[in-house]
């Protein structure tokens, strides 16, 4: 049985070493002509900036709403228990649960608020106006503009 496993291992090692020796595929001229034919216009770049900012604002909103939902769930538990939470009753129970929920949901709502601030509509408008004047984008945003932001959305 050991010999079977050793031979199998040897065969796998031989196959693996042979796979690394395969030549890289040669790109055809049609591939480069397609890339050269697709030139981006200023309108394409502005649409891509808009998509980037919209996506990041959505992420920030999801984080903030998730945190708010968790706080609401904690408060609903206090309401169901008749205003009792841990060692507190009445208004102090609501305050206790709110503070505790705010502490536990901080990893969600703080980054969400920061993201929403960094990608606000006001900052988007400033960046687009700046781009229209100078035709340059700061590196901070240029690094985040991936090719999928430039693709036309598919209509379904």
mmCIF file of C-alpha atoms in Angstrom:
data_model
loop_
_atom_site.group_PDB
_atom_site.id
_atom_site.type_symbol
_atom_site.label_atom_id
_atom_site.label_comp_id
_atom_site.label_asym_id
_atom_site.label_seq_id
_atom_site.Cartn_x
_atom_site.Cartn_y
_atom_site.Cartn_z
ATOM 1 C CA UNK A 1 0.000 0.000 0.000
ATOM 2 C CA UNK A 2 2.883 2.334 0.770
ATOM 3 C CA UNK A 3 4.304 1.754 -2.681
ATOM 4 C CA UNK A 4 0.979 2.766 -4.250
ATOM 5 C CA UNK A 5 0.957 6.071 -2.343
ATOM 6 C CA UNK A 6 4.603 6.748 -3.164
ATOM 7 C CA UNK A 7 4.029 6.097 -6.869
ATOM 8 C CA UNK A 8 0.928 8.308 -6.842
ATOM 9 C CA UNK A 9 2.878 11.096 -5.148
ATOM 10 C CA UNK A 10 5.733 10.724 -7.650
ATOM 11 C CA UNK A 11 3.276 10.835 -10.557
ATOM 12 C CA UNK A 12 1.617 13.986 -9.177
ATOM 13 C CA UNK A 13 5.001 15.663 -8.757
ATOM 14 C CA UNK A 14 5.963 14.812 -12.334
ATOM 15 C CA UNK A 15 2.671 16.145 -13.693
ATOM 16 C CA UNK A 16 3.017 19.332 -11.644
ATOM 17 C CA UNK A 17 6.557 19.996 -12.868
ATOM 18 C CA UNK A 18 5.474 19.415 -16.475
ATOM 19 C CA UNK A 19 2.564 21.848 -16.160
ATOM 20 C CA UNK A 20 4.970 24.656 -15.308
ATOM 21 C CA UNK A 21 6.741 24.150 -18.638
ATOM 22 C CA UNK A 22 3.750 24.988 -20.846
ATOM 23 C CA UNK A 23 4.377 28.010 -23.064
ATOM 24 C CA UNK A 24 2.340 31.117 -22.424
ATOM 25 C CA UNK A 25 -0.396 31.769 -24.976
ATOM 26 C CA UNK A 26 0.466 34.343 -27.629
ATOM 27 C CA UNK A 27 -1.983 37.215 -27.882
ATOM 28 C CA UNK A 28 -3.434 37.775 -31.297
ATOM 29 C CA UNK A 29 -3.514 41.105 -33.077
ATOM 30 C CA UNK A 30 -7.288 41.287 -32.702
ATOM 31 C CA UNK A 31 -6.926 41.479 -28.908
ATOM 32 C CA UNK A 32 -4.687 44.526 -29.104
ATOM 33 C CA UNK A 33 -6.841 46.162 -31.754
ATOM 34 C CA UNK A 34 -9.898 45.816 -29.505
ATOM 35 C CA UNK A 35 -8.057 47.473 -26.652
ATOM 36 C CA UNK A 36 -6.766 50.220 -28.930
ATOM 37 C CA UNK A 37 -10.228 50.744 -30.423
ATOM 38 C CA UNK A 38 -11.819 51.304 -27.020
ATOM 39 C CA UNK A 39 -10.876 54.832 -26.066
ATOM 40 C CA UNK A 40 -12.379 56.344 -22.963
ATOM 41 C CA UNK A 41 -13.996 59.734 -23.179
ATOM 42 C CA UNK A 42 -14.429 62.300 -20.446
ATOM 43 C CA UNK A 43 -18.078 61.271 -20.149
ATOM 44 C CA UNK A 44 -17.007 57.658 -19.519
ATOM 45 C CA UNK A 45 -14.680 58.784 -16.749
ATOM 46 C CA UNK A 46 -17.347 60.951 -15.134
ATOM 47 C CA UNK A 47 -19.804 58.021 -15.219
ATOM 48 C CA UNK A 48 -17.153 55.800 -13.638
ATOM 49 C CA UNK A 49 -16.543 58.364 -10.875
ATOM 50 C CA UNK A 50 -20.284 58.544 -10.266
ATOM 51 C CA UNK A 51 -20.529 54.732 -10.045
ATOM 52 C CA UNK A 52 -17.575 54.579 -7.636
ATOM 53 C CA UNK A 53 -19.068 57.185 -5.315
ATOM 54 C CA UNK A 54 -22.540 55.641 -5.502
ATOM 55 C CA UNK A 55 -21.200 52.175 -4.642
ATOM 56 C CA UNK A 56 -19.173 53.461 -1.682
ATOM 57 C CA UNK A 57 -22.109 55.493 -0.351
ATOM 58 C CA UNK A 58 -24.256 52.362 -0.575
ATOM 59 C CA UNK A 59 -21.690 50.373 1.424
ATOM 60 C CA UNK A 60 -21.605 53.105 4.077
ATOM 61 C CA UNK A 61 -25.404 53.173 4.257
ATOM 62 C CA UNK A 62 -25.597 49.394 4.627
ATOM 63 C CA UNK A 63 -23.184 49.524 7.568
ATOM 64 C CA UNK A 64 -25.072 52.346 9.301
ATOM 65 C CA UNK A 65 -28.483 50.732 8.739
ATOM 66 C CA UNK A 66 -27.160 47.388 9.999
ATOM 67 C CA UNK A 67 -25.955 49.045 13.192
ATOM 68 C CA UNK A 68 -29.281 50.825 13.613
ATOM 69 C CA UNK A 69 -31.134 47.556 13.143
ATOM 70 C CA UNK A 70 -29.070 45.896 15.851
ATOM 71 C CA UNK A 71 -29.798 48.773 18.247
ATOM 72 C CA UNK A 72 -33.511 48.493 17.431
ATOM 73 C CA UNK A 73 -33.448 44.757 18.104
ATOM 74 C CA UNK A 74 -31.847 45.382 21.498
ATOM 75 C CA UNK A 75 -34.450 48.013 22.362
ATOM 76 C CA UNK A 76 -37.291 45.776 21.215
ATOM 77 C CA UNK A 77 -36.091 43.107 23.648
ATOM 78 C CA UNK A 78 -36.330 45.647 26.473
ATOM 79 C CA UNK A 79 -39.819 46.671 25.374
ATOM 80 C CA UNK A 80 -40.932 43.026 25.267
ATOM 81 C CA UNK A 81 -39.569 42.390 28.750
ATOM 82 C CA UNK A 82 -41.601 45.274 30.119
ATOM 83 C CA UNK A 83 -38.727 47.745 30.479
ATOM 84 C CA UNK A 84 -36.321 45.427 32.287
ATOM 85 C CA UNK A 85 -32.731 44.915 31.188
ATOM 86 C CA UNK A 86 -30.069 43.294 33.335
ATOM 87 C CA UNK A 87 -30.306 45.167 36.658
ATOM 88 C CA UNK A 88 -32.168 48.176 35.274
ATOM 89 C CA UNK A 89 -35.837 48.983 34.943
ATOM 90 C CA UNK A 90 -37.824 51.685 33.208
ATOM 91 C CA UNK A 91 -36.023 54.538 31.440
ATOM 92 C CA UNK A 92 -32.627 53.489 32.766
ATOM 93 C CA UNK A 93 -33.078 50.098 31.060
ATOM 94 C CA UNK A 94 -33.631 51.821 27.716
ATOM 95 C CA UNK A 95 -30.581 54.013 28.243
ATOM 96 C CA UNK A 96 -28.473 51.013 29.298
ATOM 97 C CA UNK A 97 -29.444 48.971 26.238
ATOM 98 C CA UNK A 98 -28.960 51.944 23.899
ATOM 99 C CA UNK A 99 -25.455 52.654 25.230
ATOM 100 C CA UNK A 100 -24.532 48.970 25.200
ATOM 101 C CA UNK A 101 -25.844 48.537 21.650
ATOM 102 C CA UNK A 102 -24.015 51.675 20.517
ATOM 103 C CA UNK A 103 -20.756 50.301 21.912
ATOM 104 C CA UNK A 104 -21.202 46.890 20.295
ATOM 105 C CA UNK A 105 -22.299 48.278 16.933
ATOM 106 C CA UNK A 106 -19.518 50.895 16.769
ATOM 107 C CA UNK A 107 -17.444 48.693 14.408
ATOM 108 C CA UNK A 108 -20.358 48.964 11.960
ATOM 109 C CA UNK A 109 -21.654 52.505 12.199
ATOM 110 C CA UNK A 110 -18.367 54.394 12.652
ATOM 111 C CA UNK A 111 -16.786 53.079 9.414
ATOM 112 C CA UNK A 112 -20.170 53.500 7.716
ATOM 113 C CA UNK A 113 -20.321 57.164 8.670
ATOM 114 C CA UNK A 114 -16.689 57.691 7.640
ATOM 115 C CA UNK A 115 -17.284 56.066 4.250
ATOM 116 C CA UNK A 116 -20.427 58.118 3.691
ATOM 117 C CA UNK A 117 -18.467 61.258 4.526
ATOM 118 C CA UNK A 118 -15.553 60.402 2.257
ATOM 119 C CA UNK A 119 -17.830 59.669 -0.709
ATOM 120 C CA UNK A 120 -20.520 62.284 -0.191
ATOM 121 C CA UNK A 121 -22.381 63.856 -3.097
ATOM 122 C CA UNK A 122 -20.657 67.157 -2.341
ATOM 123 C CA UNK A 123 -17.193 65.591 -2.680
ATOM 124 C CA UNK A 124 -18.314 63.832 -5.843
ATOM 125 C CA UNK A 125 -19.463 67.126 -7.355
ATOM 126 C CA UNK A 126 -16.158 68.793 -6.406
ATOM 127 C CA UNK A 127 -14.150 65.937 -7.956
ATOM 128 C CA UNK A 128 -16.174 66.010 -11.180
ATOM 129 C CA UNK A 129 -15.860 69.790 -11.446
ATOM 130 C CA UNK A 130 -12.129 69.496 -10.822
ATOM 131 C CA UNK A 131 -11.874 66.782 -13.473
ATOM 132 C CA UNK A 132 -13.757 68.930 -15.984
ATOM 133 C CA UNK A 133 -11.256 71.762 -15.430
ATOM 134 C CA UNK A 134 -7.949 69.894 -15.203
ATOM 135 C CA UNK A 135 -8.718 66.490 -16.796
ATOM 136 C CA UNK A 136 -6.830 64.798 -13.976
ATOM 137 C CA UNK A 137 -8.017 62.650 -11.094
ATOM 138 C CA UNK A 138 -6.186 62.523 -7.746
ATOM 139 C CA UNK A 139 -4.310 59.266 -7.141
ATOM 140 C CA UNK A 140 -6.527 58.558 -4.128
ATOM 141 C CA UNK A 141 -9.506 58.053 -6.439
ATOM 142 C CA UNK A 142 -7.572 56.864 -9.473
ATOM 143 C CA UNK A 143 -6.427 53.755 -7.599
ATOM 144 C CA UNK A 144 -10.027 52.921 -6.744
ATOM 145 C CA UNK A 145 -11.413 53.353 -10.270
ATOM 146 C CA UNK A 146 -11.305 49.747 -11.418
ATOM 147 C CA UNK A 147 -12.266 48.667 -14.971
ATOM 148 C CA UNK A 148 -15.730 47.469 -13.923
ATOM 149 C CA UNK A 149 -16.720 51.080 -13.152
ATOM 150 C CA UNK A 150 -16.128 51.953 -16.816
ATOM 151 C CA UNK A 151 -18.282 49.163 -18.219
ATOM 152 C CA UNK A 152 -21.711 50.033 -19.450
ATOM 153 C CA UNK A 153 -24.441 48.613 -17.189
ATOM 154 C CA UNK A 154 -26.338 45.751 -18.752
ATOM 155 C CA UNK A 155 -30.056 46.297 -19.166
ATOM 156 C CA UNK A 156 -32.144 43.305 -18.116
#
